[in-house]
């Protein structure tokens, strides 16, 4: 099968032929129909510190995907060839404290598809059945491939009650935009999206975000002060994972507000906790991945409601062969979601 693999500890990837993977007794073999590029894939492609410290080469990467089941492991009863599935990319062990208490998504021994094990930038992929979500027949493969990143936005907003609240999201990449869309649909008074890419902010605006702020052009803390007439934001969501943003993000929070941290910082951050958290009596949530399967049910319902058009966030589609073009675009941070289509 054709596959895009990472086999050298340098920038780039190799488009190659691999033998068809052999499934284990608890796995599904999936013919990949759509696979989206995630920030993690860009780290792997660029081979930065994040990738070098985690990845063992060679690796078939890519993890946000959907496809059709073609073969089913011996122990699996609830899936059959022909089923359409999307992948939950966090593979839980099934046995630890978290897994046995409804917290599989923060499993102590979690593995990640396309990071710790082979992924899906390929014609076929192995999907542990524990991570397979049956796609509703009305949801397309390309939307199915984006349910994983969409789910992060759904999970993040589920920590709070955005109805009638002022919400600000730092970061307007695809997950940021999804989060803004969920906040808006959940009845926020208004949603502010922040980024440094004009293209992304334009896309956020098109998808319904009320106010967009370009942090390269304006002082976001001062702007929020003006917009809220000194009130401050009720809910702040941090998705940039950029060390410099955290203090500004929490400066926009009103006293007694809530902050949701989702973006992954590249290392320890210096955070003025006294002024931004303690004196504000702020509530801080950490969010990772998607709750299995609560978040997926909510994500599906939001899509099926017809009130949320996720296809608008997908700005580019490529065949896998054109991976160089796709990654160049992804690195420019000027696009929405980029999807490889089979
Ligand atoms: Zn991802
Ligand atoms: Zn576990």
Short mmCIF file of C-alpha atoms and ligand atoms in Angstrom, two decimals:
data_model
loop_
_atom_site.label_atom_id
_atom_site.label_comp_id
_atom_site.label_asym_id
_atom_site.label_seq_id
_atom_site.Cartn_x
_atom_site.Cartn_y
_atom_site.Cartn_z
CA UNK A 1 0.00 0.00 0.00
CA UNK A 2 1.03 3.61 -0.50
CA UNK A 3 2.08 5.35 2.72
CA UNK A 4 3.69 8.53 3.98
CA UNK A 5 6.25 7.62 6.60
CA UNK A 6 8.80 9.34 8.75
CA UNK A 7 12.03 7.36 8.47
CA UNK A 8 14.78 9.94 8.92
CA UNK A 9 15.49 12.26 11.87
CA UNK A 10 15.39 15.29 9.58
CA UNK A 11 12.76 17.56 8.08
CA UNK A 12 10.30 15.97 5.64
CA UNK A 13 8.75 12.56 5.07
CA UNK A 14 8.99 9.67 2.59
CA UNK A 15 6.20 8.60 0.29
CA UNK A 16 6.66 4.88 -0.15
CA UNK A 17 5.16 1.40 -0.57
CA UNK A 18 4.50 -0.69 2.57
CA UNK A 19 3.13 -4.22 2.96
CA UNK A 20 -0.53 -4.39 4.02
CA UNK A 21 -0.55 -4.27 7.85
CA UNK A 22 -1.54 -7.41 9.80
CA UNK A 23 -4.27 -6.83 12.36
CA UNK A 24 -4.31 -8.19 15.90
CA UNK A 25 -7.32 -9.93 17.43
CA UNK A 26 -8.70 -6.67 18.89
CA UNK A 27 -8.12 -4.49 15.83
CA UNK A 28 -9.88 -3.36 12.69
CA UNK A 29 -8.24 -2.94 9.32
CA UNK A 30 -9.56 0.28 7.81
CA UNK A 31 -9.33 1.52 4.24
CA UNK A 32 -8.51 5.18 4.85
CA UNK A 33 -10.87 7.58 3.07
CA UNK A 34 -9.87 10.89 4.64
CA UNK A 35 -6.97 11.89 6.91
CA UNK A 36 -6.43 15.40 8.24
CA UNK A 37 -3.15 17.12 9.10
CA UNK A 38 -2.85 18.00 12.78
CA UNK A 39 -0.31 20.20 14.60
CA UNK A 40 1.35 17.02 15.86
CA UNK A 41 1.92 15.90 12.27
CA UNK A 42 3.61 19.22 11.53
CA UNK A 43 5.94 18.67 14.52
CA UNK A 44 6.76 15.20 13.15
CA UNK A 45 7.26 16.52 9.62
CA UNK A 46 9.56 19.32 10.81
CA UNK A 47 11.26 16.97 13.28
CA UNK A 48 11.44 19.49 16.09
CA UNK A 49 12.23 18.79 19.74
CA UNK A 50 8.67 17.67 20.47
CA UNK A 51 8.89 14.98 17.79
CA UNK A 52 12.50 13.96 18.42
CA UNK A 53 11.80 13.33 22.11
CA UNK A 54 8.71 11.16 21.49
CA UNK A 55 8.91 9.38 18.16
CA UNK A 56 10.69 6.14 17.36
CA UNK A 57 11.55 5.81 13.67
CA UNK A 58 10.34 4.57 11.29
CA UNK A 59 6.75 5.69 11.87
CA UNK A 60 3.66 5.77 9.70
CA UNK A 61 2.18 9.01 10.98
CA UNK A 62 -1.21 10.74 10.67
CA UNK A 63 -4.02 10.08 13.14
CA UNK A 64 -7.11 12.18 12.40
CA UNK A 65 -8.95 9.92 9.98
CA UNK A 66 -11.99 8.03 8.86
CA UNK A 67 -12.55 5.12 6.55
CA UNK A 68 -14.24 1.85 5.85
CA UNK A 69 -13.65 -1.36 7.81
CA UNK A 70 -12.28 -4.12 5.56
CA UNK A 71 -11.22 -6.72 8.13
CA UNK A 72 -12.18 -7.41 11.73
CA UNK A 73 -10.01 -8.99 14.48
CA UNK A 74 -11.05 -12.35 15.94
CA UNK A 75 -12.32 -10.95 19.27
CA UNK A 76 -14.39 -8.17 17.76
CA UNK A 77 -18.12 -8.69 17.56
CA UNK A 78 -19.61 -5.22 17.14
CA UNK A 79 -17.91 -4.18 13.87
CA UNK A 80 -18.13 -5.73 10.42
CA UNK A 81 -16.52 -5.15 7.05
CA UNK A 82 -18.24 -2.23 5.36
CA UNK A 83 -18.77 -0.22 8.56
CA UNK A 84 -17.81 3.43 8.22
CA UNK A 85 -15.68 4.58 11.15
CA UNK A 86 -13.79 7.57 12.51
CA UNK A 87 -10.77 7.16 14.77
CA UNK A 88 -10.41 8.22 18.37
CA UNK A 89 -6.66 8.67 18.43
CA UNK A 90 -6.01 8.14 22.14
CA UNK A 91 -5.66 4.41 22.72
CA UNK A 92 -6.50 3.51 26.34
CA UNK A 93 -5.07 0.42 28.09
CA UNK A 94 -8.50 -0.58 29.40
CA UNK A 95 -7.22 -1.69 32.83
CA UNK A 96 -5.79 1.20 34.84
CA UNK A 97 -7.63 3.24 37.49
CA UNK A 98 -8.67 5.89 34.97
CA UNK A 99 -9.84 3.34 32.38
CA UNK A 100 -11.96 1.54 34.95
CA UNK A 101 -13.55 4.72 36.31
CA UNK A 102 -14.85 6.31 33.13
CA UNK A 103 -11.72 8.34 32.42
CA UNK A 104 -10.25 6.33 29.55
CA UNK A 105 -9.23 9.53 27.75
CA UNK A 106 -6.64 10.22 30.46
CA UNK A 107 -5.49 6.59 30.74
CA UNK A 108 -2.25 6.26 32.68
CA UNK A 109 -0.70 4.13 29.92
CA UNK A 110 -2.24 5.83 26.93
CA UNK A 111 -0.81 5.43 23.46
CA UNK A 112 -1.48 7.79 20.58
CA UNK A 113 -2.12 6.67 17.02
CA UNK A 114 0.49 7.97 14.61
CA UNK A 115 2.80 8.91 17.51
CA UNK A 116 3.45 5.78 19.58
CA UNK A 117 2.08 3.38 16.99
CA UNK A 118 1.45 3.41 13.26
CA UNK A 119 -1.13 5.87 12.01
CA UNK A 120 -3.08 6.58 8.86
CA UNK A 121 -1.31 8.62 6.17
CA UNK A 122 -1.69 5.48 4.06
CA UNK A 123 -4.19 3.47 2.06
CA UNK A 124 -4.94 1.15 4.99
CA UNK A 125 -4.57 1.57 8.74
CA UNK A 126 -4.88 -0.55 11.84
CA UNK A 127 -7.45 0.83 14.25
CA UNK A 128 -7.81 -0.77 17.71
CA UNK A 129 -11.55 -1.50 17.91
CA UNK A 130 -11.66 0.25 21.31
CA UNK A 131 -10.95 3.48 19.36
CA UNK A 132 -13.47 3.04 16.55
CA UNK A 133 -16.49 5.34 16.34
CA UNK A 134 -19.25 4.31 13.92
CA UNK A 135 -19.95 7.22 11.61
CA UNK A 136 -23.55 8.23 11.17
CA UNK A 137 -24.54 7.41 7.57
CA UNK A 138 -25.21 11.10 6.87
CA UNK A 139 -21.75 12.25 8.00
CA UNK A 140 -19.16 12.31 5.20
CA UNK A 141 -15.70 10.78 5.50
CA UNK A 142 -14.02 14.18 5.39
CA UNK A 143 -16.16 15.49 8.24
CA UNK A 144 -15.58 12.16 10.00
CA UNK A 145 -11.83 12.74 9.82
CA UNK A 146 -12.24 16.09 11.56
CA UNK A 147 -14.46 14.85 14.40
CA UNK A 148 -11.32 14.20 16.47
CA UNK A 149 -10.06 17.83 16.46
CA UNK A 150 -13.66 19.11 16.56
CA UNK A 151 -14.11 16.97 19.67
CA UNK A 152 -11.37 18.89 21.46
CA UNK A 153 -13.39 22.09 21.03
CA UNK A 154 -16.56 20.32 22.15
CA UNK A 155 -14.77 18.87 25.19
CA UNK A 156 -13.20 22.24 26.09
CA UNK A 157 -16.52 24.10 26.01
CA UNK A 158 -18.26 21.32 27.95
CA UNK A 159 -16.31 22.40 31.06
CA UNK A 160 -18.35 25.60 31.29
CA UNK A 161 -21.80 26.99 30.61
CA UNK A 162 -21.23 29.54 27.85
CA UNK A 163 -24.88 30.67 27.53
CA UNK A 164 -25.06 34.41 28.15
CA UNK A 165 -21.31 34.63 28.71
CA UNK A 166 -18.49 36.57 27.11
CA UNK A 167 -16.09 34.03 25.65
CA UNK A 168 -12.60 34.59 24.24
CA UNK A 169 -10.54 31.94 22.47
CA UNK A 170 -6.81 32.49 22.06
CA UNK A 171 -5.85 30.63 18.89
CA UNK A 172 -7.95 30.47 15.73
CA UNK A 173 -6.52 27.46 14.00
CA UNK A 174 -9.05 24.72 13.21
CA UNK A 175 -9.52 23.68 16.87
CA UNK A 176 -9.80 27.32 17.91
CA UNK A 177 -12.45 27.93 15.28
CA UNK A 178 -14.35 24.78 16.26
CA UNK A 179 -14.28 25.98 19.89
CA UNK A 180 -15.56 29.40 18.87
CA UNK A 181 -18.36 27.77 16.86
CA UNK A 182 -19.42 25.62 19.83
CA UNK A 183 -19.35 28.63 22.18
CA UNK A 184 -21.47 30.64 19.76
CA UNK A 185 -24.00 27.84 19.25
CA UNK A 186 -24.14 27.35 23.02
CA UNK A 187 -25.52 30.85 23.44
CA UNK A 188 -22.51 32.97 24.33
CA UNK A 189 -23.27 36.71 24.46
CA UNK A 190 -20.35 37.14 22.09
CA UNK A 191 -17.27 35.20 21.08
CA UNK A 192 -13.89 36.80 20.46
CA UNK A 193 -11.28 34.91 18.43
CA UNK A 194 -7.60 35.84 18.67
CA UNK A 195 -4.76 34.86 16.34
CA UNK A 196 -1.82 36.33 14.44
CA UNK A 197 -2.93 35.00 11.03
CA UNK A 198 -5.25 37.20 9.01
CA UNK A 199 -6.43 34.22 6.93
CA UNK A 200 -7.41 32.27 10.02
CA UNK A 201 -9.20 35.22 11.57
CA UNK A 202 -11.08 35.78 8.31
CA UNK A 203 -12.12 32.13 8.38
CA UNK A 204 -13.21 32.42 12.04
CA UNK A 205 -15.34 35.43 11.10
CA UNK A 206 -16.91 33.51 8.20
CA UNK A 207 -17.72 30.65 10.57
CA UNK A 208 -19.62 33.02 12.88
CA UNK A 209 -17.16 34.42 15.45
CA UNK A 210 -18.45 37.84 16.49
CA UNK A 211 -15.18 39.72 16.96
CA UNK A 212 -11.69 38.81 15.79
CA UNK A 213 -8.49 40.36 17.14
CA UNK A 214 -5.13 40.14 15.42
CA UNK A 215 -2.54 40.10 18.19
CA UNK A 216 0.06 41.34 15.72
CA UNK A 217 -1.94 44.50 15.11
CA UNK A 218 -3.65 45.33 18.39
CA UNK A 219 -2.99 45.02 22.10
CA UNK A 220 -5.50 42.28 22.92
CA UNK A 221 -5.67 43.05 26.65
CA UNK A 222 -6.51 46.73 25.94
CA UNK A 223 -8.99 45.82 23.20
CA UNK A 224 -10.86 43.42 25.50
CA UNK A 225 -10.89 46.11 28.17
CA UNK A 226 -12.63 48.42 25.66
CA UNK A 227 -15.02 45.80 24.26
CA UNK A 228 -16.18 44.65 27.71
CA UNK A 229 -16.08 48.20 29.16
CA UNK A 230 -13.71 47.01 31.84
CA UNK A 231 -15.83 43.98 32.81
CA UNK A 232 -13.45 41.34 31.47
CA UNK A 233 -14.18 37.96 29.90
CA UNK A 234 -16.25 35.31 31.68
CA UNK A 235 -14.54 32.42 29.94
CA UNK A 236 -11.03 32.32 28.49
CA UNK A 237 -9.80 29.42 26.39
CA UNK A 238 -6.07 29.09 25.70
CA UNK A 239 -5.29 27.08 22.58
CA UNK A 240 -2.09 28.62 21.25
CA UNK A 241 0.34 26.76 23.51
CA UNK A 242 2.53 29.80 23.10
CA UNK A 243 4.36 30.74 26.30
CA UNK A 244 3.97 34.47 25.77
CA UNK A 245 0.20 34.30 25.43
CA UNK A 246 -0.83 32.76 28.75
CA UNK A 247 -0.40 35.87 30.92
CA UNK A 248 -2.19 38.14 28.45
CA UNK A 249 -4.94 35.56 28.06
CA UNK A 250 -5.59 35.46 31.78
CA UNK A 251 -5.32 39.25 32.11
CA UNK A 252 -8.49 39.43 30.00
CA UNK A 253 -10.37 37.21 32.50
CA UNK A 254 -12.80 38.86 34.91
CA UNK A 255 -12.60 38.07 38.60
CA UNK A 256 -14.39 34.83 39.32
CA UNK A 257 -14.11 33.72 35.71
CA UNK A 258 -13.10 30.42 34.20
CA UNK A 259 -10.03 29.57 32.17
CA UNK A 260 -9.64 26.45 30.08
CA UNK A 261 -6.12 25.42 29.12
CA UNK A 262 -5.85 23.23 26.04
CA UNK A 263 -2.82 24.39 24.00
CA UNK A 264 0.38 22.47 24.72
CA UNK A 265 3.25 24.70 25.79
CA UNK A 266 6.69 23.54 24.68
CA UNK A 267 7.97 23.53 28.28
CA UNK A 268 7.38 25.10 31.71
CA UNK A 269 5.76 28.54 31.57
CA UNK A 270 6.08 31.56 33.79
CA UNK A 271 2.56 32.48 34.87
CA UNK A 272 1.55 35.26 37.24
CA UNK A 273 -0.66 32.92 39.28
CA UNK A 274 -1.15 35.34 42.17
CA UNK A 275 -2.73 38.11 40.08
CA UNK A 276 -4.33 36.02 37.36
CA UNK A 277 -5.65 33.05 39.29
CA UNK A 278 -5.57 33.44 43.09
CA UNK A 279 -6.70 37.06 43.44
CA UNK A 280 -9.27 36.46 40.72
CA UNK A 281 -10.48 33.23 42.31
CA UNK A 282 -10.35 31.88 38.79
CA UNK A 283 -11.34 28.33 38.05
CA UNK A 284 -8.74 26.61 35.87
CA UNK A 285 -9.48 23.52 33.81
CA UNK A 286 -7.02 21.37 31.89
CA UNK A 287 -8.47 19.67 28.83
CA UNK A 288 -6.94 16.93 26.74
CA UNK A 289 -8.45 14.86 23.96
CA UNK A 290 -12.07 13.82 24.04
CA UNK A 291 -14.09 12.01 26.69
CA UNK A 292 -14.83 8.50 25.45
CA UNK A 293 -17.44 8.53 24.27
CA UNK A 294 -19.45 11.42 25.73
CA UNK A 295 -17.64 13.99 23.60
CA UNK A 296 -18.20 11.96 20.43
CA UNK A 297 -21.93 11.72 21.09
CA UNK A 298 -22.10 15.50 21.59
CA UNK A 299 -19.94 16.15 18.53
CA UNK A 300 -22.19 13.93 16.44
CA UNK A 301 -25.34 15.63 17.76
CA UNK A 302 -23.92 19.07 16.97
CA UNK A 303 -23.17 17.97 13.41
CA UNK A 304 -26.53 16.27 12.94
CA UNK A 305 -28.36 19.34 14.27
CA UNK A 306 -27.43 21.03 11.01
CA UNK A 307 -26.56 24.18 12.96
CA UNK A 308 -22.87 23.68 12.51
CA UNK A 309 -21.20 23.37 9.14
CA UNK A 310 -17.81 21.84 9.81
CA UNK A 311 -17.05 21.54 6.10
CA UNK A 312 -16.41 25.29 6.04
CA UNK A 313 -13.36 24.78 8.27
CA UNK A 314 -11.80 22.38 5.73
CA UNK A 315 -10.05 24.73 3.33
CA UNK A 316 -7.84 22.36 1.33
CA UNK A 317 -7.94 18.77 0.05
CA UNK A 318 -5.00 16.90 -1.46
CA UNK A 319 -4.17 13.38 -2.61
CA UNK A 320 -1.52 11.86 -0.33
CA UNK A 321 1.10 12.08 -3.12
CA UNK A 322 0.98 15.86 -2.84
CA UNK A 323 2.06 15.81 0.79
CA UNK A 324 4.85 18.35 0.26
CA UNK A 325 2.41 20.99 -0.94
CA UNK A 326 -0.01 20.10 1.86
CA UNK A 327 2.60 20.36 4.61
CA UNK A 328 4.03 23.59 3.23
CA UNK A 329 0.56 25.07 3.46
CA UNK A 330 -0.01 23.61 6.93
CA UNK A 331 3.27 25.11 8.16
CA UNK A 332 2.29 28.55 6.90
CA UNK A 333 -0.55 28.53 9.51
CA UNK A 334 -2.69 30.42 7.01
CA UNK A 335 -5.20 27.67 6.24
CA UNK A 336 -8.06 25.90 7.95
CA UNK A 337 -8.09 22.12 8.11
CA UNK A 338 -6.15 20.31 5.37
CA UNK A 339 -7.37 16.84 4.48
CA UNK A 340 -5.81 14.05 2.40
CA UNK A 341 -8.57 12.39 0.43
CA UNK A 342 -8.34 8.85 -0.96
ZN1 LIG B 1 -4.40 15.55 16.22
ZN1 LIG B 2 -5.72 2.84 31.15
#
